[in-house]
Coordinates of C-alpha atoms in Angstrom, one line a residue:
X1 CA 0.1 -0.2 0.1
X2 CA 1.4 3.4 -0.6
X3 CA 0.4 6.9 0.7
X4 CA -1.9 9.4 -1.9
X5 CA -0.3 12.0 -2.9
X6 CA -2.6 14.3 -2.0
X7 CA -1.1 16.1 0.6
X8 CA -1.7 19.5 2.1
X9 CA 1.5 20.9 0.6
X10 CA 0.6 19.7 -3.2
X11 CA -2.5 21.7 -2.7
X12 CA -1.3 24.6 -1.5
X13 CA 1.5 24.4 -4.7
X14 CA 0.1 22.3 -7.3
X15 CA 1.5 21.4 -10.8
X16 CA 4.2 19.3 -9.1
X17 CA 6.3 22.4 -8.0
X18 CA 7.0 21.6 -4.6
X19 CA 5.4 18.4 -2.3
X20 CA 5.2 15.5 -4.4
X21 CA 7.7 12.9 -5.9
X22 CA 5.0 12.1 -9.0
X23 CA 3.5 13.5 -10.9
X24 CA 5.2 16.7 -11.2
X25 CA 5.0 17.3 -14.6
X26 CA 5.4 21.1 -14.7
X27 CA 8.8 21.0 -13.0
X28 CA 9.7 18.3 -15.7
X29 CA 8.8 20.6 -18.0
X30 CA 11.1 23.5 -17.2
X31 CA 13.8 21.3 -17.3
X32 CA 13.2 19.8 -20.5
X33 CA 13.2 23.5 -22.3
X34 CA 16.1 23.9 -20.4
X35 CA 18.1 21.0 -21.8
X36 CA 16.7 21.8 -25.3
X37 CA 17.5 25.0 -25.2
X38 CA 20.1 25.3 -27.9
X39 CA 17.7 23.7 -30.2
X40 CA 14.5 24.9 -29.1
X41 CA 12.8 25.1 -32.8
X42 CA 14.2 21.9 -34.1
X43 CA 12.4 20.3 -30.6
X44 CA 9.0 22.2 -31.6
X45 CA 9.1 20.7 -35.2
X46 CA 9.7 17.3 -34.0
X47 CA 6.6 17.4 -31.3
X48 CA 4.7 19.5 -33.8
X49 CA 5.0 17.4 -37.0
X50 CA 6.4 14.1 -35.8
X51 CA 5.1 10.5 -34.6
X52 CA 6.1 10.0 -31.0
X53 CA 9.1 8.0 -30.3
X54 CA 7.9 7.1 -26.8
X55 CA 5.7 4.8 -25.9
X56 CA 3.1 2.7 -28.3
X57 CA 0.2 4.9 -28.0
X58 CA 2.1 7.0 -30.7
X59 CA 0.4 10.4 -30.9
X60 CA 1.1 12.0 -34.4
X61 CA 2.5 15.8 -33.6
X62 CA 0.3 16.7 -30.7
X63 CA -2.8 15.0 -31.9
X64 CA -4.2 11.5 -31.8
X65 CA -7.3 10.3 -33.0
X66 CA -9.6 9.5 -30.8
X67 CA -9.7 12.7 -28.7
X68 CA -10.0 16.7 -28.9
X69 CA -6.8 18.8 -28.0
X70 CA -3.5 18.6 -27.2
X71 CA -2.0 15.2 -26.6
X72 CA 1.7 15.2 -25.0
X73 CA 3.2 13.3 -21.9
X74 CA 6.6 13.6 -20.2
X75 CA 7.7 10.3 -22.0
X76 CA 8.1 12.0 -24.9
X77 CA 9.3 15.3 -23.8
X78 CA 12.2 13.4 -21.9
X79 CA 13.2 11.6 -25.1
X80 CA 13.6 14.7 -27.1
X81 CA 17.3 15.4 -25.9
X82 CA 18.4 12.5 -27.5
X83 CA 17.1 14.0 -30.9
X84 CA 18.6 17.5 -30.0
X85 CA 21.8 16.6 -28.7
X86 CA 25.5 17.9 -30.2
X87 CA 28.3 15.7 -31.8
X88 CA 30.1 13.4 -29.7
X89 CA 34.0 14.9 -29.2
X90 CA 35.3 11.2 -30.4
X91 CA 38.4 12.0 -28.5
X92 CA 36.1 10.6 -25.6
X93 CA 36.2 7.3 -26.9
X94 CA 40.2 7.2 -26.6
X95 CA 40.1 5.6 -23.2
X96 CA 37.1 2.6 -22.5
X97 CA 38.0 2.1 -18.9
X98 CA 37.3 5.5 -18.5
X99 CA 33.8 5.7 -20.3
X100 CA 33.0 1.8 -18.3
X101 CA 32.5 3.8 -15.0
X102 CA 30.0 6.4 -16.3
X103 CA 26.1 5.5 -15.9
X104 CA 23.8 5.8 -19.0
X105 CA 22.9 8.8 -18.2
X106 CA 26.3 10.3 -18.6
X107 CA 27.0 8.0 -21.4
X108 CA 24.6 9.8 -23.3
X109 CA 24.8 12.9 -22.1
X110 CA 28.4 12.8 -24.2
X111 CA 26.2 13.2 -27.3
X112 CA 25.3 11.5 -30.6
X113 CA 27.8 9.2 -32.3
X114 CA 29.0 10.9 -35.7
X115 CA 31.3 8.9 -37.2
X116 CA 32.2 5.0 -37.8
X117 CA 34.5 4.1 -34.9
X118 CA 36.7 0.8 -34.3
X119 CA 38.3 -1.0 -31.2
X120 CA 40.5 -4.2 -32.2
X121 CA 41.5 -6.4 -29.1
X122 CA 43.6 -4.7 -26.8
X123 CA 43.1 -1.4 -27.9
X124 CA 42.7 1.2 -25.4
X125 CA 39.9 2.7 -26.8
X126 CA 38.1 3.5 -30.3
X127 CA 39.6 4.8 -33.4
X128 CA 37.7 6.8 -36.5
X129 CA 37.7 4.9 -39.9
X130 CA 35.2 5.0 -42.9
X131 CA 32.4 3.9 -44.0
X132 CA 34.0 1.8 -46.5
X133 CA 36.5 0.2 -44.0
X134 CA 33.5 -0.3 -41.5
X135 CA 31.4 -2.0 -44.6
X136 CA 34.5 -4.0 -45.6
X137 CA 34.8 -5.5 -42.0
X138 CA 31.7 -6.5 -41.6
X139 CA 31.4 -8.2 -44.7
X140 CA 34.7 -10.4 -44.1
X141 CA 33.3 -11.2 -40.6
X142 CA 30.0 -12.4 -41.9
X143 CA 31.7 -14.1 -45.1
X144 CA 33.9 -16.0 -43.3
X145 CA 30.4 -17.3 -40.7
X146 CA 28.1 -19.9 -41.0
X147 CA 24.2 -18.4 -41.2
X148 CA 23.8 -20.4 -38.1
X149 CA 26.6 -18.6 -36.3
X150 CA 25.2 -15.1 -36.5
X151 CA 22.9 -12.9 -34.5
X152 CA 20.8 -10.1 -34.9
X153 CA 19.1 -7.7 -32.2
X154 CA 17.2 -4.7 -32.2
X155 CA 15.8 -2.5 -29.6
X156 CA 11.9 -1.6 -29.8
X157 CA 12.3 2.2 -29.2
X158 CA 12.9 4.9 -32.0
X159 CA 13.1 2.5 -35.0
X160 CA 10.7 2.5 -38.2
X161 CA 9.0 -0.3 -39.1
X162 CA 11.2 0.2 -42.5
X163 CA 14.1 -0.3 -40.4
X164 CA 13.0 -3.5 -38.6
X165 CA 11.9 -4.9 -42.4
X166 CA 15.3 -4.4 -44.0
X167 CA 17.1 -5.7 -40.8
X168 CA 15.2 -9.0 -40.5
X169 CA 15.4 -9.1 -44.6
X170 CA 19.3 -8.9 -44.2
X171 CA 19.4 -11.9 -41.4
X172 CA 17.1 -13.9 -43.6
X173 CA 19.1 -13.3 -46.8
X174 CA 22.1 -14.3 -44.7
X175 CA 20.6 -17.5 -44.3
X176 CA 19.6 -17.3 -40.6
X177 CA 16.5 -16.4 -38.4
X178 CA 18.5 -15.5 -35.7
X179 CA 17.0 -11.7 -35.7
X180 CA 15.0 -10.8 -32.6
X181 CA 13.2 -7.8 -30.9
X182 CA 14.0 -6.3 -27.4
X183 CA 9.7 -7.1 -26.6
X184 CA 11.5 -10.9 -26.5
X185 CA 11.9 -9.5 -22.6
X186 CA 8.5 -8.0 -22.0
X187 CA 5.6 -8.3 -24.8
X188 CA 6.4 -11.4 -26.4
X189 CA 4.0 -13.5 -24.5
X190 CA 1.5 -10.7 -25.5
X191 CA 2.0 -12.2 -29.3
X192 CA 1.9 -15.5 -28.8
X193 CA -0.9 -15.8 -26.0
X194 CA -3.4 -14.0 -28.2
X195 CA -2.7 -15.3 -31.2
X196 CA -2.8 -19.0 -29.7
X197 CA -6.1 -18.0 -28.4
X198 CA -7.5 -15.6 -30.6
X199 CA -5.6 -16.0 -34.5
X200 CA -3.9 -13.0 -34.1
X201 CA -1.2 -11.5 -31.9
X202 CA -2.4 -7.7 -31.4
X203 CA -5.1 -5.6 -29.5
X204 CA -8.4 -6.4 -30.3
X205 CA -10.0 -2.6 -30.0
X206 CA -9.1 0.8 -30.0
X207 CA -8.3 3.3 -27.4
X208 CA -11.5 4.7 -28.3
X209 CA -13.1 2.1 -26.8
X210 CA -11.9 2.9 -23.4
X211 CA -14.5 5.9 -23.7
X212 CA -18.1 4.3 -22.5
X213 CA -17.2 1.0 -21.8
X214 CA -19.3 -0.2 -19.0
X215 CA -15.8 -1.9 -17.2
X216 CA -12.3 -1.0 -18.2
X217 CA -10.2 -3.0 -16.1
X218 CA -6.1 -2.9 -15.6
X219 CA -4.1 -5.6 -14.9
X220 CA -0.3 -5.5 -14.0
X221 CA 0.1 -1.9 -15.5
X222 CA 0.7 1.5 -13.7
X223 CA -0.8 3.4 -16.9
X224 CA -0.6 6.6 -15.8
X225 CA 3.0 7.1 -14.8
X226 CA 4.4 4.8 -17.5
X227 CA 2.2 5.7 -20.5
X228 CA 1.0 9.0 -18.8
X229 CA -0.9 9.9 -22.2
X230 CA -3.5 7.2 -20.7
X231 CA -4.6 9.6 -18.2
X232 CA -6.8 11.6 -20.7
X233 CA -8.3 8.6 -21.9
X234 CA -9.2 7.2 -18.4
X235 CA -10.4 10.9 -17.7
X236 CA -12.7 10.9 -20.5
X237 CA -13.5 7.5 -19.9
X238 CA -14.8 8.4 -16.2
X239 CA -17.3 11.0 -17.7
X240 CA -18.7 8.9 -19.9
X241 CA -19.7 6.5 -17.6
X242 CA -17.1 3.8 -17.0
X243 CA -16.1 2.2 -14.2
X244 CA -12.0 1.6 -14.0
X245 CA -10.6 -1.2 -12.1
X246 CA -7.2 -1.9 -11.0
X247 CA -6.1 -5.6 -10.4
X248 CA -2.0 -5.3 -9.2
X249 CA 0.2 -6.6 -6.2
X250 CA 0.7 -2.7 -5.5
X251 CA -1.9 0.2 -5.2
X252 CA 0.0 3.0 -7.3
X253 CA 0.1 6.8 -6.9
X254 CA -1.0 7.2 -10.5
X255 CA -4.5 5.8 -10.4
X256 CA -5.6 7.7 -7.0
X257 CA -4.3 11.2 -8.2
X258 CA -2.9 12.2 -11.6
X259 CA -3.4 15.4 -13.3
X260 CA -3.7 16.1 -16.9
X261 CA -1.8 18.5 -18.1
X262 CA -3.7 20.1 -20.4
X263 CA -6.7 20.2 -18.6
X264 CA -6.6 23.2 -16.1
X265 CA -8.9 21.9 -12.9
X266 CA -7.0 18.2 -13.4
X267 CA -3.2 19.7 -13.5
X268 CA -3.9 21.8 -10.4
X269 CA -5.8 19.5 -8.1
X270 CA -5.6 15.9 -9.7
X271 CA -8.4 13.3 -11.0
X272 CA -8.8 10.4 -9.1
X273 CA -9.3 7.6 -12.0
X274 CA -9.2 4.1 -9.8
X275 CA -13.0 3.1 -8.8
X276 CA -12.1 -0.1 -7.4
X277 CA -8.9 -2.0 -6.9
X278 CA -8.3 -5.6 -6.2
X279 CA -4.7 -6.2 -4.7
X280 CA -3.7 -9.9 -6.3
X281 CA -0.5 -11.0 -5.0
X282 CA 2.8 -11.1 -6.9
X283 CA 1.9 -14.3 -9.4
X284 CA -1.8 -14.7 -8.9
X285 CA -3.2 -13.4 -11.6
X286 CA -4.1 -16.9 -13.0
X287 CA -5.7 -17.8 -9.7
X288 CA -7.6 -14.8 -9.6
X289 CA -9.1 -14.6 -12.9
X290 CA -9.8 -18.6 -12.3
X291 CA -11.8 -17.7 -9.0
X292 CA -13.6 -15.0 -10.6
X293 CA -14.8 -17.6 -14.1
X294 CA -15.6 -19.6 -11.3
X295 CA -17.8 -17.4 -9.7
X296 CA -19.3 -16.4 -13.0
X297 CA -20.3 -20.0 -14.1
X298 CA -21.8 -20.6 -10.5
X299 CA -23.7 -17.3 -10.9
X300 CA -24.4 -18.6 -14.6
X301 CA -22.9 -15.1 -15.9
X302 CA -21.6 -16.7 -19.2
X303 CA -22.6 -15.5 -22.6
X304 CA -23.8 -19.3 -23.7
X305 CA -24.6 -17.8 -27.3
X306 CA -21.3 -16.1 -27.9
X307 CA -19.7 -19.3 -26.2
X308 CA -21.6 -21.8 -28.3
X309 CA -21.6 -19.9 -31.9
X310 CA -17.6 -18.5 -31.5
X311 CA -15.7 -20.7 -28.8
X312 CA -14.5 -24.1 -28.0
X313 CA -12.9 -25.8 -25.0
X314 CA -14.9 -24.6 -22.3
X315 CA -16.2 -28.3 -21.2
X316 CA -12.5 -28.8 -20.1
X317 CA -11.9 -25.6 -18.4
X318 CA -14.9 -26.0 -16.6
X319 CA -14.0 -29.3 -15.4
X320 CA -10.6 -27.9 -14.5
X321 CA -11.8 -25.0 -12.2
X322 CA -14.3 -27.7 -10.5
X323 CA -11.1 -29.4 -9.3
X324 CA -9.5 -26.3 -8.1
X325 CA -10.7 -25.8 -4.6
X326 CA -11.4 -22.3 -3.5
X327 CA -8.7 -22.6 -0.5
X328 CA -6.0 -23.1 -3.1
X329 CA -7.1 -19.7 -5.4
X330 CA -7.3 -17.9 -2.6
X331 CA -3.9 -19.2 -1.1
X332 CA -2.4 -18.0 -5.0
X333 CA -4.0 -15.2 -5.8
X334 CA -3.9 -13.6 -2.5
X335 CA -7.4 -12.6 -2.6
X336 CA -10.3 -14.0 -0.6
X337 CA -13.4 -15.6 -2.6
X338 CA -15.3 -12.8 -1.3
X339 CA -13.1 -10.8 -3.7
X340 CA -13.5 -12.9 -6.6
X341 CA -17.1 -13.2 -6.4
X342 CA -17.4 -9.3 -6.1
X343 CA -15.7 -8.7 -9.3
X344 CA -17.6 -11.3 -10.8
X345 CA -20.7 -9.4 -9.9
X346 CA -19.2 -6.2 -11.1
X347 CA -18.1 -7.9 -14.5
X348 CA -21.3 -10.3 -14.7
X349 CA -23.4 -6.9 -14.8
X350 CA -21.3 -5.3 -17.3
X351 CA -22.4 -5.0 -20.6
X352 CA -19.2 -4.1 -22.1
X353 CA -15.5 -4.5 -20.6
X354 CA -12.2 -3.3 -22.1
X355 CA -9.0 -5.4 -20.5
X356 CA -5.8 -3.5 -20.7
X357 CA -2.5 -5.2 -19.2
X358 CA 1.3 -4.4 -19.3
X359 CA 4.4 -5.8 -18.1
X360 CA 3.5 -6.5 -14.6
X361 CA 1.4 -9.6 -16.5
X362 CA 3.8 -10.2 -19.5
X363 CA 7.2 -9.6 -18.0
X364 CA 7.0 -12.8 -16.1
X365 CA 7.8 -16.7 -15.6
X366 CA 4.1 -17.5 -16.4
X367 CA 3.3 -14.1 -19.1
X368 CA 1.8 -16.5 -21.9
X369 CA -0.3 -18.2 -19.6
X370 CA -1.4 -14.8 -17.8
X371 CA -2.0 -13.2 -21.3
X372 CA -4.3 -16.8 -21.7
X373 CA -6.3 -16.0 -18.9
X374 CA -7.3 -12.2 -19.8
X375 CA -8.7 -13.7 -22.9
X376 CA -10.4 -16.8 -20.8
X377 CA -12.4 -13.7 -19.2
X378 CA -13.0 -12.1 -21.9
X379 CA -14.1 -15.0 -24.1
X380 CA -16.7 -15.9 -20.9
X381 CA -18.7 -12.9 -21.5
X382 CA -18.5 -12.1 -25.3
X383 CA -16.3 -8.9 -25.1
X384 CA -14.4 -9.7 -28.1
X385 CA -15.7 -8.1 -31.5
X386 CA -17.9 -5.3 -30.2
X387 CA -17.5 -1.9 -29.7
X388 CA -16.6 -0.7 -26.3
X389 CA -15.4 -4.4 -25.7
X390 CA -11.2 -6.1 -26.5
X391 CA -8.2 -7.0 -25.0
X392 CA -5.3 -4.3 -25.3
X393 CA -2.0 -4.9 -24.2
X394 CA -0.1 -1.7 -23.9
X395 CA 3.4 -1.4 -25.8
X396 CA 5.9 0.0 -23.3
X397 CA 8.2 1.1 -26.6
X398 CA 7.4 2.7 -30.2
X399 CA 8.3 0.0 -31.9
X400 CA 7.3 -3.6 -30.2
X401 CA 4.1 -3.5 -32.1
X402 CA 5.5 -2.7 -35.5
X403 CA 8.7 -4.8 -35.1
X404 CA 7.0 -8.0 -34.4
X405 CA 4.9 -7.4 -37.3
X406 CA 7.7 -6.4 -39.9
X407 CA 9.7 -10.2 -38.8
X408 CA 12.4 -9.0 -36.2
X409 CA 11.7 -12.5 -34.8
X410 CA 13.1 -15.8 -35.1
X411 CA 9.9 -17.6 -35.4
X412 CA 7.8 -14.7 -37.7
X413 CA 8.8 -13.7 -41.1
X414 CA 6.6 -10.6 -42.0
X415 CA 3.1 -10.2 -42.2
X416 CA 3.3 -12.7 -39.0
X417 CA 3.5 -15.7 -41.1
X418 CA 5.1 -18.4 -39.0
X419 CA 8.7 -19.4 -39.8
X420 CA 7.8 -23.3 -41.5
X421 CA 8.4 -24.6 -44.7
X422 CA 6.0 -23.2 -46.2
X423 CA 6.2 -19.6 -45.7
X424 CA 9.6 -20.0 -46.3
X425 CA 9.1 -21.2 -49.8
X426 CA 6.6 -18.3 -50.2
X427 CA 9.2 -15.5 -49.1
X428 CA 11.9 -17.6 -51.2
X429 CA 9.7 -16.8 -54.3
X430 CA 8.9 -13.1 -53.3
X431 CA 12.7 -12.2 -52.7
X432 CA 13.9 -14.3 -55.1
X433 CA 16.7 -16.1 -52.8
X434 CA 16.4 -18.9 -50.6
X435 CA 15.3 -18.4 -47.0
X436 CA 15.5 -20.7 -44.3
X437 CA 12.8 -23.1 -42.7
X438 CA 14.1 -23.2 -39.7
X439 CA 12.7 -21.2 -36.6
X440 CA 15.9 -18.8 -35.3
X441 CA 17.3 -18.3 -31.5
X442 CA 15.8 -15.5 -29.4
X443 CA 17.8 -13.2 -27.8
X444 CA 18.4 -14.9 -24.6
X445 CA 19.3 -18.1 -26.1
X446 CA 21.4 -16.4 -28.7
X447 CA 23.4 -15.0 -25.2
X448 CA 23.7 -18.5 -24.2
X449 CA 24.9 -19.7 -27.4
X450 CA 27.6 -17.0 -27.6
X451 CA 28.5 -18.4 -24.0
X452 CA 29.2 -21.6 -25.8
X453 CA 31.2 -20.1 -28.5
X454 CA 28.7 -20.6 -30.9
X455 CA 27.9 -16.9 -32.1
X456 CA 31.0 -15.6 -34.4
X457 CA 29.0 -12.4 -35.5
X458 CA 26.5 -10.1 -33.2
X459 CA 24.9 -7.5 -35.1
X460 CA 22.3 -5.1 -32.5
X461 CA 20.8 -1.8 -33.8
X462 CA 20.1 -0.3 -30.5
X463 CA 19.7 -2.1 -27.2
X464 CA 21.5 -2.5 -24.2
X465 CA 21.9 -6.4 -23.8
X466 CA 24.4 -5.9 -20.5
X467 CA 21.7 -3.5 -18.7
X468 CA 18.5 -5.3 -19.8
X469 CA 19.6 -8.8 -19.5
X470 CA 19.1 -10.4 -15.7
X471 CA 22.8 -11.1 -15.2
X472 CA 25.4 -8.6 -16.6
X473 CA 28.3 -10.9 -15.6
X474 CA 26.9 -13.9 -17.9
X475 CA 26.2 -11.0 -21.1
X476 CA 29.7 -9.6 -20.6
X477 CA 31.5 -13.0 -20.7
X478 CA 28.8 -14.2 -22.9
X479 CA 29.5 -11.6 -25.9
X480 CA 33.2 -11.1 -25.0
X481 CA 33.8 -14.4 -26.9
X482 CA 32.0 -13.0 -30.4
X483 CA 34.8 -12.1 -32.9
X484 CA 33.2 -9.3 -34.1
X485 CA 29.9 -7.2 -32.5
X486 CA 28.2 -4.4 -34.6
X487 CA 26.1 -1.8 -32.4
X488 CA 24.6 0.8 -34.4
X489 CA 23.1 3.6 -32.6
X490 CA 22.9 7.2 -32.2
X491 CA 24.5 7.5 -29.1
X492 CA 27.0 5.3 -26.2
X493 CA 25.3 2.6 -23.8
X494 CA 27.6 0.2 -21.8
X495 CA 27.3 -3.0 -24.1
X496 CA 29.1 -1.0 -26.8
X497 CA 31.9 -0.7 -24.0
X498 CA 32.5 -4.6 -23.3
X499 CA 35.4 -6.1 -24.9
X500 CA 35.3 -8.7 -28.0
X501 CA 37.5 -11.8 -29.2
X502 CA 38.4 -9.4 -32.5
X503 CA 36.4 -6.0 -32.5
X504 CA 33.5 -3.6 -31.8
X505 CA 32.5 -1.5 -34.2
X506 CA 30.4 1.5 -33.8
X507 CA 27.9 2.6 -36.5
X508 CA 26.6 6.4 -36.3
X509 CA 22.6 6.1 -37.0
X510 CA 20.1 8.8 -37.7
X511 CA 17.1 9.6 -35.4
X512 CA 13.6 8.8 -37.2
X513 CA 13.1 12.3 -37.5
X514 CA 16.1 13.1 -39.5
X515 CA 15.8 10.0 -41.7
X516 CA 15.5 10.7 -45.9
X517 CA 12.1 10.5 -46.7
X518 CA 10.4 9.8 -43.3
X519 CA 9.1 6.4 -42.0
X520 CA 5.8 4.7 -40.3
X521 CA 5.5 3.1 -37.1
X522 CA 2.4 1.0 -35.9
X523 CA 0.7 1.5 -32.5
X524 CA -0.5 -0.5 -29.7
X525 CA -4.1 0.1 -31.4
X526 CA -2.4 -1.4 -35.0
X527 CA -2.2 2.5 -36.0
X528 CA 0.5 2.8 -38.7
X529 CA 1.3 6.4 -39.2
X530 CA 3.7 8.3 -41.2
X531 CA 6.4 10.5 -39.9
X532 CA 7.9 13.0 -41.7
X533 CA 11.7 14.0 -42.0
X534 CA 12.4 16.9 -39.8
X535 CA 14.8 19.3 -41.7
X536 CA 17.6 20.6 -39.8
X537 CA 19.4 19.1 -37.2
X538 CA 21.9 16.6 -38.3
X539 CA 25.2 14.8 -37.0
X540 CA 28.7 14.0 -38.9
X541 CA 28.1 11.1 -40.7
X542 CA 25.3 9.4 -38.9
X543 CA 23.3 7.6 -41.9
X544 CA 19.5 6.6 -42.0
X545 CA 18.9 3.6 -39.4
X546 CA 17.6 1.5 -42.8
X547 CA 20.2 2.4 -44.9
X548 CA 23.1 0.8 -43.1
X549 CA 22.1 -2.9 -43.2
X550 CA 21.1 -2.2 -47.0
X551 CA 24.4 -0.9 -47.6
X552 CA 25.5 -4.3 -45.7
X553 CA 23.8 -6.5 -47.7
X554 CA 24.8 -5.1 -51.2
X555 CA 28.1 -5.3 -50.8
X556 CA 28.1 -8.5 -48.7
X557 CA 26.2 -10.5 -51.5
X558 CA 26.6 -11.2 -54.8
X559 CA 22.9 -10.6 -55.3
X560 CA 22.9 -7.6 -52.6
X561 CA 21.5 -4.9 -55.7
X562 CA 18.7 -7.0 -56.2
X563 CA 17.5 -7.9 -52.8
X564 CA 18.4 -4.5 -51.4
X565 CA 17.4 -2.5 -54.0
X566 CA 16.1 0.8 -51.4
X567 CA 16.9 4.7 -52.4
X568 CA 14.1 5.6 -49.8
X569 CA 12.0 4.5 -47.4
X570 CA 9.2 4.5 -50.1
X571 CA 10.6 1.9 -51.9
X572 CA 10.8 0.1 -48.4
X573 CA 7.0 0.8 -48.1
X574 CA 6.2 -0.5 -51.6
X575 CA 7.8 -4.3 -51.3
X576 CA 6.3 -4.4 -47.7
X577 CA 2.8 -3.5 -49.1
X578 CA 3.4 -7.0 -51.9
X579 CA 4.9 -9.2 -48.9
X580 CA 2.4 -8.4 -45.7
X581 CA -1.1 -8.6 -46.8
X582 CA -1.9 -7.1 -43.1
X583 CA 0.1 -3.9 -44.4
X584 CA -1.5 -3.7 -47.6
X585 CA -2.0 0.3 -48.1
X586 CA 1.3 1.2 -46.4
X587 CA 3.0 2.3 -49.7
X588 CA 0.3 4.8 -49.8
X589 CA 1.6 6.6 -46.5
X590 CA 4.1 9.4 -48.0
X591 CA 3.0 13.0 -46.0
X592 CA 2.3 13.8 -42.7
X593 CA -0.9 13.1 -41.0
X594 CA -1.2 9.9 -43.2
X595 CA -2.2 6.7 -41.3
X596 CA -4.2 3.5 -41.7
X597 CA -5.3 1.3 -38.9
X598 CA -4.9 -2.4 -39.8
X599 CA -7.7 -4.8 -39.3
X600 CA -10.2 -1.9 -38.7
X601 CA -11.0 -0.2 -35.3
X602 CA -12.3 -4.1 -34.2
X603 CA -11.0 -7.1 -34.5
X604 CA -13.1 -10.5 -34.9
X605 CA -16.7 -8.6 -35.6
X606 CA -16.5 -11.4 -38.7
X607 CA -15.1 -14.0 -36.3
X608 CA -12.2 -15.6 -35.3
X609 CA -11.4 -16.4 -39.0
X610 CA -7.7 -17.3 -37.7
X611 CA -8.5 -20.0 -36.1
X612 CA -9.3 -23.6 -36.6
X613 CA -13.2 -24.2 -37.0
X614 CA -13.0 -20.4 -37.0
X615 CA -13.6 -20.7 -32.8
X616 CA -11.5 -18.8 -30.2
X617 CA -9.9 -21.2 -27.5
X618 CA -10.7 -21.6 -24.1
X619 CA -7.5 -22.9 -22.1
X620 CA -7.4 -24.9 -18.9
X621 CA -4.8 -22.6 -17.0
X622 CA -3.4 -24.1 -13.5
X623 CA -2.8 -21.3 -11.0
X624 CA 1.4 -21.2 -10.6
X625 CA 2.2 -21.8 -6.9
X626 CA 5.3 -19.5 -7.2
X627 CA 7.8 -22.6 -7.7
X628 CA 11.0 -21.9 -9.4
X629 CA 11.4 -21.9 -13.0
X630 CA 13.2 -24.3 -14.8
X631 CA 17.4 -23.6 -14.5
X632 CA 19.5 -21.4 -17.7
X633 CA 20.2 -18.1 -18.7
X634 CA 16.5 -17.7 -20.7
X635 CA 14.3 -18.8 -17.7
X636 CA 15.9 -16.0 -15.4
X637 CA 14.6 -13.9 -18.4
X638 CA 10.9 -15.4 -17.8
X639 CA 11.3 -16.5 -21.3
X640 CA 11.7 -20.3 -20.8
X641 CA 8.0 -20.5 -22.7
X642 CA 8.5 -24.2 -24.0
X643 CA 4.7 -24.5 -24.9
X644 CA 4.7 -21.5 -26.9
X645 CA 7.5 -22.2 -28.6
X646 CA 9.5 -19.0 -27.3

């Protein structure tokens, strides 16, 4: 339990200036203005014309597609400095040991990477090289490495869909499916769980469905602080009569009192968004949902017509629930039978409901099962395929949804096609180049393979494996044995400073706002938005993020010119439209404000056409008893989902 932020000091001096820990948005706004003071005009153009590079809600400019008025949050403002930084003084890279004493914020503050830099084994620091030298080193390493000994890893923030598409195409053209996204550490269970149960690994509804639904239920997410722009949706949802329920191990500050800066009264005095709170224990979500389902069945509050017409598996689920005693469900959920029955009454009386969840559910040993539990709950009362109903996973980074859909995953080709023989033939024909049908390694398993000496070439676009993985020492030992490690990024991070068997190569990249021809990104509600190139700020010899892997492909492969014929992002989007049916129309997005929502505002209005017999599946789930995960580095990451093929 936490204390309310509604104190007498914050009432006397509101706006977060004095007396609050969070939210303190106006104080932070002043700080943002100060740190961007030398590039205020360029920063303003990014905010007013670019698509957000923060979380996956992705407003375009200062507007979104759901609500009128200004749509802006501190997550986006705090990222501005990455786009307005000046060039790093490359002499600072002359002593790696000194840089290792800096934290990430200090490394970032040194400035943008302006030139390709190389550090060979036993060198004290990095030395500047030309792009031709950089491409030559990469080509030599790739030609001497078996496809299965290569690894490709991309960050989930800041990149556009075109970058993900070209990056994964390079990996697959080189003969490997060892390409993964940082969402492996957070939201991969969403894709797997939703796809297993409903047919598509994406949100079933739109953000507009929040407003006016009877129940808005938040599982394992502190939206107000992690995706603060959602407070505006919740504010209008409450005005429209929606009841907001939070299920979480911790009572957060945000739902108790949070202000929307663009709304004067809310900014001054705060808004309480939460109507009810259920404090499930850590790891207790499945037990809690099973208890609610057990109560719904006992009260005869299932949507039997929807279940009979559109689902399968309920009899087995009911049989399993009968074997799960209330005592076990209480002990494993951390909530009493009365509380689970109370939630069931609230849900049972609702005609519409939207379920929202975040990393509290997915970055978990039982992440896939947690997602499937939410789907069970939605299917039980037919809360899928209707307006003001649905399931919304909130992605933490701007590229998580699009990165996966564009193929930066080891078991998924672009467009959601599973990696298998049939689909490998499809892409081999489309690209006129052989593609492997063997699923690749996830990033935790790449790290394990590197530790065994089986990875000889590792190429990362963004990302910081050293600081995001659970065991930094293991990561250090693993990637230090990789002969050539390539880091493509805009600033320094700690992973770049680790040793390598032969060499570490840094490739300077442009931001999404600098890249020639602009680009597109996909939000958590499946909305693909175009962000234009913003004239002005440019750094040294930095190249567009998509152009670097394209040039590597051209210079490394005999048919590289045919495989990577891209001169700008428009040509990439044209190819994506041809090979990714779900992204049809993406080639028409070319100007500021252009956007499309694949699948439309609501998925499954016409049934579950991607599922066997066109039926969504209920899943039998045993509530976990907080047992220990199987051994191994991948398991420490919460990623040993053998049943799900992750």
